[in-house]
Amino acid sequence: MAVFVALFLAIAGVAGALTATADSPEIALENPEVDVSESESIDVDGESYVVADISETENDEGQMIISGVLEREFTAETSETWANDSTVSLDDREWRVEVTGENATEFTLVEVLDRQAILEGDENAENETVTLDDGEYVAVTDDSGERTLVPVDEYFPAPEERSHATGETLEYDGQTVTVDEVTADGAVLVWETTETETVEVAQESIVTIEGTDYVAHFPDTSTLRMSTDIEAYETQTAEIDRFNQYNSGLSRVFILSVLSSIMLAGMAFIPSRY
């Protein structure tokens, strides 16, 4: 019994020593194409990306996970179609789009008068027009109290008109836009805008940038490294998996050996029936 106890203790000692002294392999990207810190920029196929953020958060399992964000600003062309006979807002006023002819090369913006606001602003005019058999009128009362009906075409000012041909520019919604095309259906306006592309980077994830695959690694909370040598990365992760598997096996051997030793030692003190 003593021999077996000593044997199990020896096995437990060896397993414990191997578990305690073994160094866990770590991910180490050799000569990575990207090795930057937060706020620094990288160039990929002529495109510039900025490391906008590197942060550490706690996941659902209570583990601290490092992740980052790459951002790239680029210019994109935006277009908008103004349909014929539609209404658009420009310079804080409403305008009606008019296109004349099937082969038109320009369109006209006709101001849509706010007749109600004009009537309400004239203390001598009634707030509603009067419709008779021969047309529409505005009722105006002069200083002597005499009420006169004025045809709406004479009372309201002539609407402003603006014509724009293909290739011309105009200010719209804070942008300088270009008339790209005019058809019988309407006008197409184009302009350039600055947009931002965001790339989320997780720890030891595969990130595709400009058609190239990179493996991402954060050695600390301030550094991002990315490498196209994904095969070498996968080899290292396989080594880590094997290490964890062997280490877990040794831990189980240690526990079983200690428990077996205790059980055998306890059995030695059980009194014999004979």
Tab-separated table of C-alpha atoms in Angstrom:
chain	number	residue	atom	x	y	z
A	1	MET	CA	0.000	0.000	0.000
A	2	ALA	CA	2.836	2.388	0.845
A	3	VAL	CA	4.502	1.650	-2.485
A	4	PHE	CA	1.348	2.548	-4.421
A	5	VAL	CA	0.832	5.709	-2.385
A	6	ALA	CA	4.417	6.740	-3.065
A	7	LEU	CA	3.955	5.965	-6.773
A	8	PHE	CA	0.828	8.086	-7.068
A	9	LEU	CA	2.458	10.920	-5.146
A	10	ALA	CA	5.449	10.784	-7.468
A	11	ILE	CA	3.165	10.947	-10.509
A	12	ALA	CA	1.299	13.844	-8.943
A	13	GLY	CA	4.581	15.626	-8.249
A	14	VAL	CA	5.797	15.250	-11.830
A	15	ALA	CA	2.435	16.350	-13.274
A	16	GLY	CA	2.266	19.322	-10.912
A	17	ALA	CA	5.813	20.383	-11.696
A	18	LEU	CA	5.212	20.184	-15.452
A	19	THR	CA	1.981	22.172	-15.117
A	20	ALA	CA	3.580	24.865	-12.957
A	21	THR	CA	6.754	25.324	-15.003
A	22	ALA	CA	5.300	25.095	-18.527
A	23	ASP	CA	5.287	28.390	-20.439
A	24	SER	CA	2.153	28.978	-22.444
A	25	PRO	CA	2.905	29.916	-26.059
A	26	GLU	CA	1.595	33.292	-27.208
A	27	ILE	CA	0.615	34.804	-30.529
A	28	ALA	CA	3.575	36.631	-32.052
A	29	LEU	CA	3.132	38.022	-35.569
A	30	GLU	CA	6.526	38.065	-37.268
A	31	ASN	CA	7.167	41.149	-39.440
A	32	PRO	CA	3.538	42.298	-39.555
A	33	GLU	CA	2.536	44.638	-42.361
A	34	VAL	CA	0.722	46.812	-39.808
A	35	ASP	CA	2.127	47.803	-36.414
A	36	VAL	CA	0.427	50.974	-35.202
A	37	SER	CA	-1.025	52.674	-32.152
A	38	GLU	CA	-4.299	54.518	-31.678
A	39	SER	CA	-4.709	57.657	-33.868
A	40	GLU	CA	-1.965	56.531	-36.235
A	41	SER	CA	-2.734	55.842	-39.894
A	42	ILE	CA	-1.953	52.975	-42.239
A	43	ASP	CA	-1.900	52.783	-46.044
A	44	VAL	CA	-3.468	49.806	-47.793
A	45	ASP	CA	-3.371	49.755	-51.601
A	46	GLY	CA	-3.239	53.530	-51.714
A	47	GLU	CA	-6.085	54.014	-49.220
A	48	SER	CA	-5.413	55.602	-45.840
A	49	TYR	CA	-7.047	54.202	-42.692
A	50	VAL	CA	-6.838	55.721	-39.216
A	51	VAL	CA	-6.859	53.661	-36.018
A	52	ALA	CA	-9.815	55.506	-34.530
A	53	ASP	CA	-10.076	53.462	-31.353
A	54	ILE	CA	-8.491	50.658	-29.346
A	55	SER	CA	-10.439	49.682	-26.250
A	56	GLU	CA	-10.848	46.870	-23.757
A	57	THR	CA	-14.292	45.617	-22.749
A	58	GLU	CA	-15.638	42.797	-20.650
A	59	ASN	CA	-17.602	40.072	-22.430
A	60	ASP	CA	-20.505	38.011	-21.077
A	61	GLU	CA	-18.086	35.505	-19.557
A	62	GLY	CA	-16.243	38.160	-17.570
A	63	GLN	CA	-13.171	38.107	-19.818
A	64	MET	CA	-11.488	41.320	-20.928
A	65	ILE	CA	-11.461	41.574	-24.714
A	66	ILE	CA	-9.476	44.092	-26.763
A	67	SER	CA	-10.929	45.424	-30.013
A	68	GLY	CA	-10.380	48.346	-32.338
A	69	VAL	CA	-11.889	50.444	-35.104
A	70	LEU	CA	-10.352	51.543	-38.393
A	71	GLU	CA	-11.833	54.473	-40.300
A	72	ARG	CA	-11.350	55.736	-43.837
A	73	GLU	CA	-12.780	58.903	-45.329
A	74	PHE	CA	-13.565	58.846	-49.035
A	75	THR	CA	-15.347	60.954	-51.612
A	76	ALA	CA	-18.555	59.596	-53.087
A	77	GLU	CA	-20.849	60.977	-55.760
A	78	THR	CA	-24.424	61.580	-54.668
A	79	SER	CA	-27.306	62.243	-57.036
A	80	GLU	CA	-30.888	63.425	-56.755
A	81	THR	CA	-33.603	63.616	-59.385
A	82	TRP	CA	-36.015	66.521	-59.549
A	83	ALA	CA	-39.065	65.176	-61.347
A	84	ASN	CA	-40.890	67.378	-63.817
A	85	ASP	CA	-43.742	69.300	-62.147
A	86	SER	CA	-42.483	68.380	-58.652
A	87	THR	CA	-41.776	70.856	-55.858
A	88	VAL	CA	-38.350	71.366	-54.287
A	89	SER	CA	-37.096	73.529	-51.426
A	90	LEU	CA	-34.335	75.978	-52.290
A	91	ASP	CA	-33.174	79.123	-50.474
A	92	ASP	CA	-35.956	78.692	-47.898
A	93	ARG	CA	-38.563	78.886	-50.659
A	94	GLU	CA	-40.626	76.402	-52.618
A	95	TRP	CA	-40.061	75.985	-56.351
A	96	ARG	CA	-41.871	74.027	-59.045
A	97	VAL	CA	-39.708	72.143	-61.534
A	98	GLU	CA	-40.701	72.666	-65.152
A	99	VAL	CA	-39.181	70.896	-68.154
A	100	THR	CA	-40.398	71.899	-71.605
A	101	GLY	CA	-40.035	69.590	-74.603
A	102	GLU	CA	-38.885	66.041	-75.126
A	103	ASN	CA	-35.324	67.071	-75.974
A	104	ALA	CA	-34.889	69.714	-73.311
A	105	THR	CA	-31.386	70.590	-72.146
A	106	GLU	CA	-32.464	72.866	-69.322
A	107	PHE	CA	-35.165	73.130	-66.692
A	108	THR	CA	-36.852	76.060	-64.998
A	109	LEU	CA	-37.547	76.600	-61.325
A	110	VAL	CA	-40.733	78.605	-60.869
A	111	GLU	CA	-41.263	80.093	-57.421
A	112	VAL	CA	-44.337	78.791	-55.624
A	113	LEU	CA	-45.784	81.864	-53.968
A	114	ASP	CA	-47.110	81.525	-50.448
A	115	ARG	CA	-50.328	83.323	-51.217
A	116	GLN	CA	-51.721	82.815	-47.734
A	117	ALA	CA	-48.698	84.457	-46.132
A	118	ILE	CA	-48.971	87.404	-48.551
A	119	LEU	CA	-52.649	87.885	-47.778
A	120	GLU	CA	-52.084	87.659	-44.020
A	121	GLY	CA	-49.295	90.220	-44.319
A	122	ASP	CA	-51.572	92.756	-46.042
A	123	GLU	CA	-53.868	94.388	-43.473
A	124	ASN	CA	-56.072	95.777	-46.258
A	125	ALA	CA	-56.718	92.413	-47.891
A	126	GLU	CA	-59.000	89.647	-46.795
A	127	ASN	CA	-57.255	86.398	-45.863
A	128	GLU	CA	-59.099	84.366	-48.468
A	129	THR	CA	-59.482	84.891	-52.191
A	130	VAL	CA	-62.888	85.284	-53.793
A	131	THR	CA	-63.850	83.002	-56.660
A	132	LEU	CA	-66.392	84.301	-59.177
A	133	ASP	CA	-67.598	82.964	-62.491
A	134	ASP	CA	-65.004	84.995	-64.394
A	135	GLY	CA	-62.038	84.199	-62.174
A	136	GLU	CA	-60.332	84.480	-58.790
A	137	TYR	CA	-59.991	87.780	-56.943
A	138	VAL	CA	-58.514	89.313	-53.814
A	139	ALA	CA	-60.809	91.561	-51.812
A	140	VAL	CA	-58.970	94.745	-50.822
A	141	THR	CA	-60.394	97.533	-48.620
A	142	ASP	CA	-58.813	100.967	-49.028
A	143	ASP	CA	-58.466	103.708	-46.414
A	144	SER	CA	-61.915	105.046	-47.214
A	145	GLY	CA	-63.476	101.680	-46.501
A	146	GLU	CA	-64.261	100.895	-50.117
A	147	ARG	CA	-63.953	97.171	-50.957
A	148	THR	CA	-62.407	96.352	-54.317
A	149	LEU	CA	-61.900	93.006	-56.051
A	150	VAL	CA	-58.462	92.712	-57.621
A	151	PRO	CA	-57.651	89.815	-60.001
A	152	VAL	CA	-55.116	87.502	-58.413
A	153	ASP	CA	-52.759	87.935	-61.384
A	154	GLU	CA	-52.636	91.645	-60.680
A	155	TYR	CA	-52.499	91.411	-56.884
A	156	PHE	CA	-49.830	88.782	-56.375
A	157	PRO	CA	-46.294	89.466	-57.652
A	158	ALA	CA	-45.024	87.529	-60.606
A	159	PRO	CA	-43.179	84.391	-59.403
A	160	GLU	CA	-39.430	84.372	-59.813
A	161	GLU	CA	-38.053	81.985	-62.420
A	162	ARG	CA	-34.594	80.437	-62.607
A	163	SER	CA	-33.371	78.372	-65.548
A	164	HIS	CA	-30.474	75.919	-65.323
A	165	ALA	CA	-28.900	74.037	-68.197
A	166	THR	CA	-26.916	70.807	-68.244
A	167	GLY	CA	-23.453	71.361	-66.779
A	168	GLU	CA	-24.415	74.404	-64.723
A	169	THR	CA	-24.008	74.548	-60.955
A	170	LEU	CA	-26.248	75.847	-58.215
A	171	GLU	CA	-26.326	75.908	-54.415
A	172	TYR	CA	-28.652	73.310	-52.926
A	173	ASP	CA	-28.919	72.116	-49.332
A	174	GLY	CA	-25.517	73.558	-48.454
A	175	GLN	CA	-23.828	71.853	-51.398
A	176	THR	CA	-22.665	73.037	-54.796
A	177	VAL	CA	-24.480	70.689	-57.160
A	178	THR	CA	-24.133	70.182	-60.907
A	179	VAL	CA	-26.947	69.617	-63.391
A	180	ASP	CA	-25.811	66.282	-64.790
A	181	GLU	CA	-28.726	65.515	-67.078
A	182	VAL	CA	-32.069	66.952	-68.174
A	183	THR	CA	-34.806	64.822	-69.702
A	184	ALA	CA	-38.522	65.218	-70.248
A	185	ASP	CA	-39.038	63.432	-66.923
A	186	GLY	CA	-36.899	65.826	-64.885
A	187	ALA	CA	-33.388	66.887	-63.967
A	188	VAL	CA	-30.591	64.875	-62.350
A	189	LEU	CA	-28.260	66.756	-60.009
A	190	VAL	CA	-24.967	65.350	-58.736
A	191	TRP	CA	-22.476	66.412	-56.091
A	192	GLU	CA	-19.607	64.954	-54.088
A	193	THR	CA	-19.846	64.106	-50.413
A	194	THR	CA	-17.294	62.912	-47.880
A	195	GLU	CA	-18.260	59.619	-46.281
A	196	THR	CA	-16.607	57.458	-43.625
A	197	GLU	CA	-16.012	53.718	-43.888
A	198	THR	CA	-15.705	51.910	-40.554
A	199	VAL	CA	-13.929	48.567	-40.098
A	200	GLU	CA	-14.455	46.730	-36.806
A	201	VAL	CA	-11.353	44.796	-35.719
A	202	ALA	CA	-11.695	42.037	-33.110
A	203	GLN	CA	-8.844	40.316	-31.300
A	204	GLU	CA	-7.291	37.599	-33.510
A	205	SER	CA	-9.919	38.013	-36.218
A	206	ILE	CA	-9.541	37.915	-40.002
A	207	VAL	CA	-10.096	41.392	-41.450
A	208	THR	CA	-10.506	42.080	-45.172
A	209	ILE	CA	-9.253	45.496	-46.283
A	210	GLU	CA	-9.184	46.507	-49.948
A	211	GLY	CA	-9.510	42.860	-50.930
A	212	THR	CA	-6.602	41.658	-48.755
A	213	ASP	CA	-7.085	39.377	-45.729
A	214	TYR	CA	-5.212	40.205	-42.523
A	215	VAL	CA	-5.114	38.522	-39.158
A	216	ALA	CA	-5.401	41.118	-36.385
A	217	HIS	CA	-3.702	40.925	-33.014
A	218	PHE	CA	-3.635	43.342	-30.084
A	219	PRO	CA	-0.556	42.654	-27.920
A	220	ASP	CA	-1.794	45.345	-25.520
A	221	THR	CA	-4.482	47.996	-25.236
A	222	SER	CA	-2.570	50.520	-27.310
A	223	THR	CA	-1.138	48.543	-30.236
A	224	LEU	CA	-2.653	46.898	-33.299
A	225	ARG	CA	-0.715	44.473	-35.455
A	226	MET	CA	-1.987	42.906	-38.661
A	227	SER	CA	-0.317	40.354	-40.892
A	228	THR	CA	-1.178	38.654	-44.160
A	229	ASP	CA	0.694	35.511	-43.014
A	230	ILE	CA	-2.475	33.823	-41.812
A	231	GLU	CA	-0.901	30.366	-42.115
A	232	ALA	CA	1.759	31.215	-39.528
A	233	TYR	CA	-0.950	32.583	-37.234
A	234	GLU	CA	-3.006	29.395	-37.559
A	235	THR	CA	0.105	27.333	-36.761
A	236	GLN	CA	0.597	29.307	-33.542
A	237	THR	CA	-3.037	28.932	-32.522
A	238	ALA	CA	-2.775	25.167	-33.120
A	239	GLU	CA	0.277	25.063	-30.831
A	240	ILE	CA	-1.621	26.970	-28.152
A	241	ASP	CA	-4.550	24.553	-28.448
A	242	ARG	CA	-2.204	21.578	-28.060
A	243	PHE	CA	-0.528	23.179	-25.066
A	244	ASN	CA	-3.863	23.824	-23.386
A	245	GLN	CA	-4.943	20.249	-24.105
A	246	TYR	CA	-1.751	18.751	-22.666
A	247	ASN	CA	-1.814	21.107	-19.678
A	248	SER	CA	-5.437	20.188	-18.980
A	249	GLY	CA	-4.512	16.470	-19.146
A	250	LEU	CA	-1.631	16.935	-16.712
A	251	SER	CA	-3.921	18.797	-14.334
A	252	ARG	CA	-6.355	15.906	-14.369
A	253	VAL	CA	-3.485	13.435	-13.778
A	254	PHE	CA	-2.333	15.507	-10.808
A	255	ILE	CA	-5.814	15.595	-9.269
A	256	LEU	CA	-6.467	11.879	-9.827
A	257	SER	CA	-3.060	10.903	-8.443
A	258	VAL	CA	-3.557	12.946	-5.274
A	259	LEU	CA	-7.061	11.572	-4.770
A	260	SER	CA	-5.825	8.012	-5.365
A	261	SER	CA	-3.051	8.492	-2.818
A	262	ILE	CA	-5.505	9.772	-0.240
A	263	MET	CA	-7.915	6.926	-0.942
A	264	LEU	CA	-5.187	4.254	-0.650
A	265	ALA	CA	-3.801	5.822	2.520
A	266	GLY	CA	-7.268	5.822	4.007
A	267	MET	CA	-7.838	2.206	3.053
A	268	ALA	CA	-4.640	1.250	4.898
A	269	PHE	CA	-6.233	2.253	8.199
A	270	ILE	CA	-9.395	0.265	7.727
A	271	PRO	CA	-9.343	-2.462	10.428
A	272	SER	CA	-9.242	-6.042	9.156
A	273	ARG	CA	-12.083	-8.448	10.006
A	274	TYR	CA	-9.613	-11.253	10.622
